[in-house]
XYZ file of C-alpha atoms in Angstrom:
735
model
C 64.546 34.849 35.115
C 65.711 31.566 34.558
C 63.399 29.556 32.358
C 63.407 26.465 34.172
C 60.561 23.991 34.478
C 60.807 24.181 38.246
C 60.902 28.375 38.392
C 58.177 28.114 35.772
C 55.992 26.551 37.783
C 52.194 28.560 38.231
C 52.008 29.740 41.960
C 48.776 28.350 41.324
C 49.648 24.813 41.907
C 52.134 25.220 44.694
C 50.699 27.637 47.132
C 46.752 27.392 45.894
C 44.411 29.528 44.309
C 43.536 32.045 46.403
C 46.978 32.888 47.229
C 48.204 32.406 43.930
C 45.181 34.805 43.263
C 46.395 37.751 45.243
C 49.731 37.966 44.624
C 49.138 37.843 40.743
C 46.925 41.088 41.283
C 48.417 42.592 44.040
C 52.235 42.149 43.318
C 52.573 40.730 39.669
C 53.893 37.090 40.962
C 53.236 34.167 38.512
C 55.869 32.047 39.011
C 57.762 30.376 41.454
C 60.602 32.026 39.361
C 58.974 35.491 40.390
C 58.191 35.278 43.810
C 61.807 33.782 44.579
C 62.569 37.393 42.783
C 60.466 39.018 45.497
C 63.142 40.017 47.433
C 62.977 41.215 51.237
C 63.078 44.828 51.958
C 64.799 44.920 55.175
C 65.604 42.752 57.699
C 64.188 42.833 61.874
C 66.480 41.300 64.151
C 65.191 39.203 67.110
C 66.543 40.916 69.532
C 65.904 44.595 67.481
C 62.632 46.638 67.477
C 62.052 48.785 64.293
C 61.541 52.031 65.455
C 57.912 53.086 66.582
C 59.108 56.554 66.803
C 59.804 56.726 63.047
C 56.724 55.096 61.297
C 55.206 56.937 58.496
C 51.334 57.720 58.463
C 49.008 56.398 55.793
C 51.492 53.494 55.079
C 51.307 49.681 55.197
C 53.881 48.933 58.216
C 55.347 45.619 59.535
C 56.280 46.378 62.921
C 57.870 43.337 65.351
C 57.534 44.533 68.896
C 56.530 43.493 72.347
C 52.709 43.822 74.259
C 53.275 45.878 77.524
C 49.457 46.223 78.614
C 46.071 45.439 77.012
C 42.748 46.663 78.092
C 39.603 45.768 77.348
C 37.134 48.633 77.549
C 33.150 48.236 76.825
C 31.058 51.300 75.803
C 27.282 52.431 74.254
C 27.709 52.930 70.553
C 23.818 53.047 67.842
C 24.915 49.361 67.556
C 25.480 48.184 70.980
C 23.431 50.784 72.620
C 23.233 48.990 76.208
C 26.865 49.618 76.349
C 28.234 46.320 75.020
C 30.150 47.677 72.405
C 33.712 46.281 73.012
C 36.994 48.017 72.291
C 39.906 46.572 72.978
C 43.264 48.206 73.496
C 47.152 47.608 73.326
C 49.774 49.296 73.203
C 53.487 47.590 72.159
C 56.760 48.739 72.674
C 60.006 48.587 71.062
C 62.103 50.416 73.733
C 61.967 53.322 71.206
C 58.007 54.388 71.659
C 55.011 53.306 71.985
C 51.971 52.336 69.305
C 48.253 51.984 70.026
C 46.556 48.860 68.039
C 42.629 48.491 68.599
C 40.517 46.009 67.993
C 36.361 46.674 67.829
C 33.601 43.937 68.213
C 33.391 40.728 67.687
C 37.295 41.259 66.288
C 38.678 41.454 70.251
C 38.491 38.073 71.307
C 41.056 36.370 69.277
C 43.423 39.359 70.339
C 42.358 39.185 73.801
C 43.465 35.899 74.667
C 46.783 36.128 72.914
C 48.169 39.453 72.853
C 49.310 39.538 76.696
C 51.549 41.839 78.372
C 55.463 40.449 77.773
C 54.242 38.365 74.148
C 56.541 39.686 71.285
C 54.745 39.915 67.484
C 54.652 41.000 64.535
C 51.905 43.236 63.920
C 50.895 45.127 59.771
C 48.327 47.771 59.160
C 47.640 50.756 57.930
C 49.172 53.702 60.476
C 46.776 56.133 60.973
C 46.678 59.188 63.194
C 43.450 59.199 66.342
C 43.505 61.695 68.910
C 46.980 62.909 68.154
C 48.312 59.390 68.411
C 49.779 56.828 66.301
C 47.520 54.264 65.824
C 46.808 50.734 64.235
C 43.635 49.493 63.770
C 42.334 45.854 63.464
C 46.048 45.181 62.612
C 46.834 41.551 61.434
C 49.426 40.018 63.750
C 51.244 36.764 64.110
C 53.221 35.796 67.583
C 57.021 35.205 67.964
C 56.877 32.320 69.950
C 59.756 30.137 70.454
C 57.664 26.766 71.256
C 55.766 25.123 68.672
C 57.459 23.253 65.553
C 56.177 25.654 63.135
C 56.994 29.104 64.454
C 60.244 27.267 65.144
C 61.605 26.075 61.291
C 59.570 29.651 60.489
C 61.579 32.275 62.495
C 64.511 29.753 62.471
C 66.729 32.812 61.434
C 68.041 35.689 63.937
C 67.163 37.958 60.576
C 63.455 38.218 60.142
C 62.525 39.095 56.650
C 60.204 41.843 55.430
C 58.844 41.958 52.413
C 57.252 44.751 50.613
C 53.188 43.522 51.404
C 50.180 44.484 50.274
C 47.025 45.013 53.270
C 45.669 41.504 51.299
C 48.785 39.978 52.303
C 51.336 40.017 55.080
C 54.776 40.361 54.771
C 54.418 37.019 57.024
C 52.195 34.900 54.464
C 54.175 35.751 51.912
C 57.922 34.734 53.880
C 55.619 31.459 54.559
C 55.263 31.372 50.702
C 58.768 31.965 49.877
C 59.987 28.978 52.719
C 57.574 26.584 50.682
C 58.966 27.041 47.338
C 62.501 27.418 48.387
C 63.582 24.239 47.803
C 63.753 25.241 44.085
C 66.096 27.675 44.151
C 68.811 25.123 43.364
C 67.222 24.737 39.940
C 68.063 28.142 39.011
C 70.175 28.243 35.611
C 73.136 30.974 36.478
C 73.006 34.035 33.937
C 76.774 34.774 34.838
C 79.700 33.515 32.885
C 81.499 31.248 35.192
C 84.623 32.808 34.399
C 82.851 36.433 35.473
C 81.326 35.408 38.447
C 85.096 33.659 39.723
C 87.069 36.394 38.721
C 84.860 38.501 41.011
C 84.467 35.973 43.855
C 80.731 35.844 43.921
C 78.598 33.285 44.987
C 76.428 30.883 42.618
C 72.585 32.049 41.769
C 70.659 29.464 43.865
C 72.899 30.139 46.984
C 72.261 34.103 46.708
C 68.348 33.502 46.192
C 68.518 30.976 49.431
C 71.294 33.342 51.753
C 68.928 36.799 50.517
C 65.328 34.913 51.599
C 66.948 32.727 54.536
C 70.275 34.893 55.602
C 72.029 33.475 59.265
C 74.137 36.777 59.181
C 74.253 40.107 57.835
C 77.326 38.728 55.721
C 75.153 36.266 54.041
C 72.670 39.176 53.064
C 75.773 41.659 51.321
C 76.739 38.472 49.762
C 73.444 38.145 48.086
C 72.781 41.727 47.240
C 76.331 41.794 45.506
C 75.316 39.400 43.513
C 72.110 39.570 42.242
C 72.551 43.925 41.864
C 75.135 42.108 39.528
C 72.367 39.840 37.029
C 70.311 42.683 37.207
C 72.788 45.085 36.268
C 74.898 42.800 33.697
C 71.712 40.801 31.829
C 70.151 44.577 31.475
C 73.674 45.978 30.281
C 74.060 42.639 27.765
C 70.395 43.499 26.356
C 71.538 47.395 25.902
C 74.933 46.530 24.259
C 73.155 43.881 21.757
C 70.791 46.924 20.907
C 74.191 48.760 20.060
C 75.807 46.106 18.502
C 72.736 45.595 16.119
C 72.191 48.881 15.439
C 76.225 49.538 14.454
C 75.517 47.353 11.812
C 72.640 48.954 10.071
C 73.176 51.072 6.766
C 72.365 54.888 6.699
C 73.738 57.152 4.693
C 76.583 59.224 5.481
C 76.091 63.298 5.983
C 78.961 65.463 5.154
C 77.841 69.550 4.761
C 79.009 70.903 1.641
C 82.189 73.370 1.985
C 80.631 76.490 1.187
C 76.808 75.804 1.784
C 73.794 76.401 4.413
C 75.822 75.987 7.188
C 78.898 77.917 6.664
C 76.169 80.315 5.192
C 74.140 80.325 8.724
C 77.547 79.908 11.034
C 78.716 83.394 9.492
C 75.370 84.864 10.351
C 75.580 84.515 14.151
C 76.770 86.806 15.999
C 78.095 85.476 19.025
C 80.798 82.839 19.064
C 79.401 78.969 20.013
C 80.546 78.131 23.828
C 83.542 75.635 23.563
C 81.004 72.846 25.258
C 78.824 73.658 22.093
C 81.918 73.298 19.543
C 82.854 70.094 21.274
C 79.343 68.848 20.771
C 78.997 69.919 17.777
C 82.139 68.055 16.218
C 80.994 64.485 18.210
C 77.829 64.751 15.905
C 78.818 65.553 12.912
C 81.520 62.636 13.645
C 78.551 60.387 13.651
C 77.108 61.752 10.718
C 79.852 61.161 8.700
C 79.449 57.779 9.276
C 77.564 54.861 6.936
C 75.528 53.772 10.402
C 72.662 55.477 12.297
C 73.889 57.921 14.905
C 71.950 57.323 17.944
C 73.073 60.159 20.834
C 71.701 61.644 23.618
C 72.169 65.389 24.259
C 71.869 66.142 27.760
C 71.722 70.515 28.202
C 71.580 71.937 31.076
C 68.282 74.479 30.930
C 69.231 77.125 28.552
C 72.766 75.777 27.677
C 72.093 76.217 23.595
C 71.284 72.988 22.508
C 68.679 74.321 20.251
C 71.953 76.192 18.529
C 73.472 72.622 18.369
C 70.936 70.549 17.174
C 70.019 73.188 14.371
C 73.049 72.920 13.144
C 73.273 69.121 13.070
C 69.854 69.917 10.685
C 71.880 72.157 8.562
C 74.770 69.706 7.855
C 72.218 67.451 6.910
C 70.341 69.871 4.851
C 74.232 71.163 3.443
C 74.200 67.264 2.580
C 70.769 66.672 0.294
C 68.944 64.919 3.290
C 65.871 66.313 5.613
C 65.916 67.050 9.036
C 62.395 66.372 11.058
C 62.495 68.226 14.775
C 59.796 66.322 17.139
C 58.316 68.479 20.184
C 56.258 67.428 22.872
C 53.654 70.282 22.515
C 52.437 72.882 20.293
C 53.479 75.659 22.195
C 56.776 74.261 21.539
C 56.665 73.100 18.394
C 55.237 76.891 17.376
C 58.178 78.514 19.683
C 60.844 76.331 18.098
C 59.706 76.764 14.466
C 59.582 80.858 15.330
C 63.050 81.414 16.411
C 64.809 78.809 13.896
C 62.858 81.031 11.146
C 64.562 83.856 13.143
C 68.355 82.843 13.657
C 68.517 81.479 10.282
C 66.700 84.714 8.447
C 66.877 85.086 4.893
C 68.403 81.180 4.747
C 64.817 79.959 5.714
C 63.323 81.091 2.601
C 64.160 78.965 0.116
C 62.733 79.488 -3.192
C 61.361 83.040 -1.985
C 62.078 86.128 -3.123
C 64.729 88.183 -1.174
C 66.079 84.154 0.529
C 69.989 83.319 0.063
C 70.719 81.036 -2.603
C 72.051 78.294 -0.478
C 68.554 78.949 1.392
C 65.563 76.042 2.698
C 62.477 76.180 3.740
C 61.355 75.554 7.376
C 57.705 74.573 7.580
C 55.902 73.947 10.651
C 53.226 70.951 10.921
C 50.699 70.605 13.674
C 47.624 68.896 14.318
C 45.583 72.465 15.086
C 47.147 73.788 11.548
C 44.373 74.868 9.147
C 43.852 72.388 6.035
C 44.910 74.441 3.463
C 48.557 75.800 5.107
C 49.006 71.833 6.376
C 48.257 70.483 2.796
C 50.935 72.803 1.451
C 53.380 71.644 4.577
C 53.013 68.687 3.283
C 53.550 68.840 -0.278
C 57.127 70.480 0.633
C 57.979 67.487 2.824
C 57.517 65.081 -0.493
C 58.936 67.437 -2.417
C 61.935 68.399 -0.851
C 61.584 71.661 -0.781
C 61.882 72.150 2.768
C 64.282 70.862 4.502
C 63.304 71.345 7.603
C 60.358 70.357 9.132
C 59.328 70.888 12.725
C 56.138 69.322 14.064
C 54.373 67.492 16.934
C 53.270 63.965 17.021
C 51.321 64.951 13.572
C 54.305 64.493 11.959
C 54.455 60.177 12.911
C 50.936 60.130 11.156
C 51.057 57.916 7.794
C 50.466 61.001 5.748
C 53.294 62.603 5.816
C 55.668 61.637 3.524
C 59.597 62.604 3.260
C 61.258 63.243 0.202
C 64.886 62.056 1.958
C 64.812 61.809 5.415
C 68.625 61.823 6.955
C 68.252 63.219 10.832
C 65.102 63.288 13.369
C 65.495 65.582 16.615
C 63.533 64.802 19.378
C 63.235 67.259 21.691
C 62.188 66.626 25.388
C 62.862 62.954 24.880
C 61.293 61.578 28.440
C 57.421 62.475 27.276
C 58.086 60.739 24.348
C 57.433 56.752 24.053
C 59.621 54.569 22.323
C 57.117 53.866 19.599
C 56.764 56.901 18.443
C 60.339 57.781 17.989
C 60.643 54.347 15.422
C 57.261 55.397 13.395
C 58.999 58.016 12.528
C 62.294 56.779 11.802
C 60.943 54.136 9.552
C 59.896 57.444 7.740
C 63.263 57.503 5.768
C 64.510 55.283 2.914
C 67.498 53.972 5.607
C 67.479 54.530 8.844
C 67.732 57.831 9.381
C 70.331 59.485 12.021
C 68.629 59.760 15.746
C 69.559 62.921 18.287
C 67.426 63.139 20.905
C 67.942 66.090 23.417
C 66.847 66.439 27.138
C 66.949 69.302 29.781
C 66.335 67.268 32.590
C 70.360 66.155 33.800
C 70.258 62.970 33.463
C 73.323 60.963 36.473
C 75.385 59.055 34.402
C 74.330 56.099 35.691
C 70.905 56.531 34.857
C 72.092 57.280 31.420
C 73.792 54.137 31.023
C 70.777 52.233 32.235
C 67.821 53.599 30.800
C 69.272 55.426 27.476
C 71.793 51.981 26.937
C 71.637 52.368 23.635
C 72.053 56.055 22.894
C 75.979 57.475 23.125
C 75.714 60.355 25.278
C 77.033 64.106 25.033
C 76.734 67.418 27.694
C 76.452 70.557 27.014
C 77.464 71.874 30.688
C 78.532 75.156 30.288
C 76.056 78.313 29.938
C 76.450 80.650 26.665
C 77.757 84.197 27.531
C 75.512 86.632 28.588
C 73.597 84.968 31.116
C 72.558 85.827 34.036
C 72.472 83.715 37.608
C 69.396 82.655 39.266
C 68.288 83.607 43.086
C 65.966 81.046 44.694
C 64.248 81.733 47.730
C 62.052 79.230 49.815
C 58.675 81.492 50.441
C 57.693 79.667 53.817
C 53.542 81.066 52.896
C 52.087 79.367 56.588
C 54.823 80.172 59.040
C 55.477 84.185 57.452
C 52.375 85.305 55.612
C 54.523 88.725 55.202
C 56.723 86.947 52.892
C 53.900 86.068 50.701
C 53.105 90.219 50.841
C 56.936 90.529 49.758
C 56.841 88.459 46.758
C 54.028 89.846 45.268
C 55.748 93.544 45.895
C 59.203 92.093 44.153
C 57.134 91.302 41.071
C 55.692 94.415 41.033
C 59.136 95.846 41.497
C 60.705 93.999 37.932
C 57.685 95.146 36.183
C 58.705 98.274 37.643
C 62.122 98.278 36.008
C 60.426 97.333 32.689
C 61.163 93.539 32.994
C 57.988 90.582 33.216
C 57.385 88.113 35.672
C 55.991 84.443 35.351
C 53.826 82.856 38.279
C 53.041 78.953 37.868
C 50.681 76.733 39.788
C 49.866 73.514 39.517
C 46.099 73.160 37.970
C 43.642 74.622 35.489
C 40.857 75.704 38.013
C 37.728 74.778 35.702
C 38.403 70.711 36.806
C 34.831 71.062 38.945
C 32.106 71.402 36.208
C 33.868 67.054 35.972
C 30.781 65.255 36.320
C 33.025 62.316 36.851
C 35.110 63.729 39.716
C 32.406 65.534 41.312
C 30.485 62.315 41.640
C 32.990 60.728 44.108
C 32.562 61.332 48.347
C 35.643 62.578 49.978
C 36.694 60.980 53.003
C 36.548 63.159 56.356
C 40.789 62.571 56.280
C 40.804 63.907 52.643
C 38.837 66.695 53.202
C 40.943 68.069 56.367
C 44.645 67.168 55.068
C 45.085 68.823 52.204
C 43.529 71.608 50.316
C 43.255 71.238 46.629
C 45.993 72.898 44.908
C 45.937 76.288 44.023
C 44.863 76.864 40.254
C 45.537 79.524 38.116
C 42.339 80.715 37.483
C 41.799 81.364 40.411
C 44.865 82.845 41.110
C 45.140 84.791 38.188
C 41.893 86.480 39.560
C 43.352 87.392 43.149
C 46.302 88.797 41.350
C 44.670 91.023 38.962
C 41.950 91.952 42.011
C 44.454 92.370 44.793
C 47.765 92.151 45.164
C 49.097 93.043 41.129
C 46.315 95.673 40.254
C 46.762 97.687 37.715
C 49.305 95.548 36.171
C 48.340 93.238 32.802
C 47.854 89.707 33.961
C 47.302 86.736 31.888
C 46.575 83.184 32.166
C 48.117 80.457 30.176
C 47.340 76.485 30.531
C 46.984 73.118 28.162
C 43.087 73.481 27.340
C 43.319 76.928 25.630
C 42.767 77.136 22.183
C 45.851 76.696 20.176
C 45.318 79.981 18.524
C 44.843 81.530 21.661
C 48.100 79.829 23.779
C 49.943 80.841 20.405
C 48.311 84.962 21.420
C 49.292 84.822 24.546
C 52.382 84.004 23.938
C 53.428 85.958 21.583
C 51.841 89.184 23.962
C 54.020 87.865 25.870
C 57.139 87.603 24.113
C 56.559 90.938 22.696
C 56.608 92.520 26.332
C 52.724 93.495 25.984
C 51.904 91.687 29.234
C 53.471 91.930 32.122
C 52.114 89.051 34.340
C 51.846 85.634 33.207
C 49.270 82.488 35.366
C 50.498 79.331 33.957
C 50.592 75.718 34.559
C 53.546 73.671 33.776
C 52.781 74.826 30.377
C 55.317 77.084 30.024
C 57.675 74.594 31.889
C 59.642 73.265 28.231
C 61.447 75.671 25.232
C 59.808 79.189 26.579
C 62.117 81.928 25.868
C 61.347 84.924 26.980
C 64.669 86.921 28.360
C 62.743 89.798 28.965
C 60.825 87.444 32.159
C 63.151 88.285 35.328
C 61.260 86.741 37.936
C 59.117 83.434 38.369
C 56.540 82.470 41.606
C 55.710 79.276 42.004
C 52.875 78.341 43.779
C 53.023 75.134 45.972
C 56.246 74.428 44.852
C 55.833 70.834 47.149
C 53.416 69.683 44.709
C 56.251 69.627 42.040
C 59.107 67.701 41.519
C 62.976 68.613 41.807
C 63.430 68.324 38.460
C 60.453 69.603 37.336
C 60.734 73.195 39.587
C 64.782 73.395 38.252
C 62.862 73.199 34.592
C 60.887 76.494 35.771
C 63.068 78.220 37.137
C 65.340 78.061 33.720
C 62.318 79.692 32.014
C 63.657 82.869 34.056
C 67.016 84.974 33.550
C 67.829 83.992 30.357
C 68.878 87.315 29.464
C 71.044 90.036 30.514
C 69.198 90.658 33.823
C 68.873 88.921 37.102
C 66.502 85.800 37.530
C 64.744 85.817 40.563
C 62.721 82.107 41.220
C 60.452 82.147 44.389
C 58.884 78.758 45.348
C 55.930 79.377 47.788
C 55.147 76.925 49.908
C 52.595 76.039 53.039
C 54.453 72.859 54.357
C 55.584 72.705 57.655
C 59.604 73.958 57.932
C 60.796 69.673 59.343
C 58.714 68.364 56.406
C 60.418 66.924 53.298
C 59.094 68.898 50.624
C 60.473 71.555 52.106
C 63.918 69.761 51.936
C 63.077 69.181 48.640
C 62.911 73.067 47.990
C 65.852 74.009 49.861
C 67.950 71.592 48.086
C 66.339 73.631 44.818
C 67.134 76.689 46.370
C 70.391 76.006 47.217
C 72.124 75.021 43.973
C 72.047 75.696 40.123
C 73.491 72.315 39.316
C 70.846 70.463 37.769
C 73.026 66.912 37.693
C 73.052 67.767 41.316
C 69.137 67.694 42.167
C 68.796 64.602 39.762
C 70.794 63.489 42.067
C 68.797 64.540 45.260
C 65.396 63.838 42.994
C 66.509 60.056 42.307
C 67.333 59.282 45.874
C 64.226 60.496 47.178
C 62.262 58.414 44.573
C 63.714 55.450 43.746
C 64.429 54.533 40.162
C 60.770 53.187 39.149
C 59.734 56.249 37.868
C 63.059 58.080 36.548
C 61.911 58.682 32.874
C 58.669 57.415 32.928
C 57.255 53.818 31.943
C 56.928 54.338 28.279
C 60.852 54.760 28.204
C 62.053 51.175 27.869
C 60.348 48.109 29.814
C 63.198 46.916 30.298
C 63.801 48.748 33.982
C 60.728 47.129 35.324
C 62.707 44.644 36.616
C 65.156 46.625 37.995
C 64.624 45.036 42.139
C 68.018 45.188 43.503
C 69.837 48.120 41.762
C 69.414 51.252 43.475
C 70.704 53.464 39.729
C 72.407 55.685 42.036
C 74.164 53.725 45.048
C 75.361 51.414 42.524
C 77.349 53.332 39.947
C 80.263 51.704 40.269
C 78.431 48.151 39.489
C 76.528 49.300 36.408
C 79.457 50.930 35.443
C 81.834 47.436 35.701
C 78.796 45.490 34.230
C 78.776 47.519 31.401
C 82.689 47.093 30.022
C 82.021 42.976 30.744
C 78.633 43.161 28.605
C 80.415 45.240 25.852
C 83.828 42.754 25.875
C 81.048 40.040 25.772
C 78.629 40.892 22.850
C 82.182 42.043 20.735
C 83.126 38.603 21.033
C 79.541 36.333 21.079
C 77.349 38.978 20.090
C 74.350 36.118 19.793
C 75.768 34.525 22.857
C 75.722 31.362 21.171
C 78.493 29.526 24.175
C 76.382 31.222 27.522
C 73.086 29.281 27.572
C 72.116 30.799 30.971
C 72.610 34.297 30.104
C 70.406 33.826 26.968
C 67.350 32.420 29.033
C 68.073 35.502 31.384
C 67.526 37.766 28.671
C 64.517 35.933 27.030
C 62.550 36.259 30.415
C 63.897 40.059 31.058
C 63.013 41.011 27.198
C 59.618 39.276 26.770
C 57.647 39.992 23.918
C 56.814 43.397 24.928
C 60.128 44.681 25.957
C 61.773 42.848 23.488
C 59.943 45.354 21.001
C 60.517 48.141 23.618
C 64.098 47.787 22.849
C 64.034 47.596 19.322
C 62.432 50.810 19.032
C 64.786 52.702 21.843
């Protein structure tokens, strides 16, 4: 983080090219500063050993343990037919469990001499299973002797740091490299203003770096961690605060709806009243639209909380004020659906310039990549003349050819599928920056919203509109209780018998096998045995139509179908002509068929928590109760089953998003495209460190308001430059 010559020193010079190459390729570390910020994952205490009983399969692990016994066996093999093959089996223990190490061939001589019973060492390797027992084959190891000069130095602390390592570079080699560069930590420039650091009683940065890599006590680790977490939170929040500050200086056209215009006419048509939540959020949005700076707002709402209605009213307000509004959807299916439902909700108000259109009416056009040339030409013409007040489309809206008469508002649906560059391209279509409303149905915990969408103000819709029904969710353990699966299909038949419809969701399409690139790949026997491929739409639909759901009208829907076919399938399902739709996750977002009451998710363990929650939100959209069945073959004790139980236990998306995050770490919370800045979170855990993030945000806002250019804080400027190197700066620019 610190652009100081000593810390900018390339690792090649300090550690030599071979080690530096591995560090750059496998860990993304290039300079002394990068290496100093490669923090230990955890610490082993000398007297206290790793729990061998809890080792994860197939992962690269580092354990500290004692040799219990070592035996050399000879055996015959194709390479050594006369019984000359050698295998060394070493059993190590930590008091909680035992683990077998195996060495073969010429590799047995050194460990045979060194790994004597009673020897302590660190071992690193990939955990595998042989004869139903865990083992490490040919692990790398480092003896923990207390005699020779070098090891006394290296292992001086009672706490041994264990670093995130790779097969090419064991934890202790990283540790040794860090000991080499640790003296440079003294030159680290502190990004925190002195007043802030002293006011909060935090140690200086050089001291924090020493303590994190060479702690003598657990208190050292705590001091260092809380200090380094503050750095990350604060530098990131300053970057976002500066972004918001700069946005607030941009000009935009204020858009205030007229007293008896389109919006008033639309509200008068509504057959229901808006929920309190919808009214409150609409007010926040209208207040933003009425200012002369671009709105940047994130609207998050539970599945089915009526976000589209709030967005539509905002679009109508802008059209009322003489501007145009564009709504961007991530898929064609979704764009077509939004278009259909918006035109239906608006009625004659969507028939601007047509016979029978109301006098305040405007045109609502659809623009997608697969439209015919004539329809597309007409849509483009309606946009450039201003005839169309509202356009709904996919990425096709961003193309250069698309020109607006006066773009006033951009609504982006399902933000996390939408890169920052695309938002930016659309924003460039306005004469002045348009207002921006971003919608997501993935509930995001407050801290994540502050970290990832920190440049947007947040509105939350958390009540469901009246008339929505509760959804009952159950886990169906197909392997343990096959009769539960049979009962699942009976339940689907019952729902259809009562005049309703059902979805069956599968992880795969099922026509991938003909891809020659994939077919050529040889699978290892472990892969073959370990997991059958995920269930596929085409196979499942075929099996259901011929078997358990025989006699019902079953159709399929997936992403590789021609857009017209997809639309036709969706229309038939929406019209109630199809009983059961077997689909991939194309239906995850925004599909609205109130008569669909049941959903069966096959291989549910292959989906993420928030994805399951999204999918489930497709049922129970009418007055009849919804049912969601999560089918899995995972054993009861597995983490996957716990995850499914959590989904079945609550309908609260915010609660589920916390569970999801705790299990996944933040790195991939919302996809890498979201913000380059987040890749820098090494120490900060977005969920646990809620308070730090909130406090850092307050401090950052105060500081930026007083000194937007950070003229008096060179250390902080340096840290920001490192965080926002060129590419990341652009990400935030576009955010």
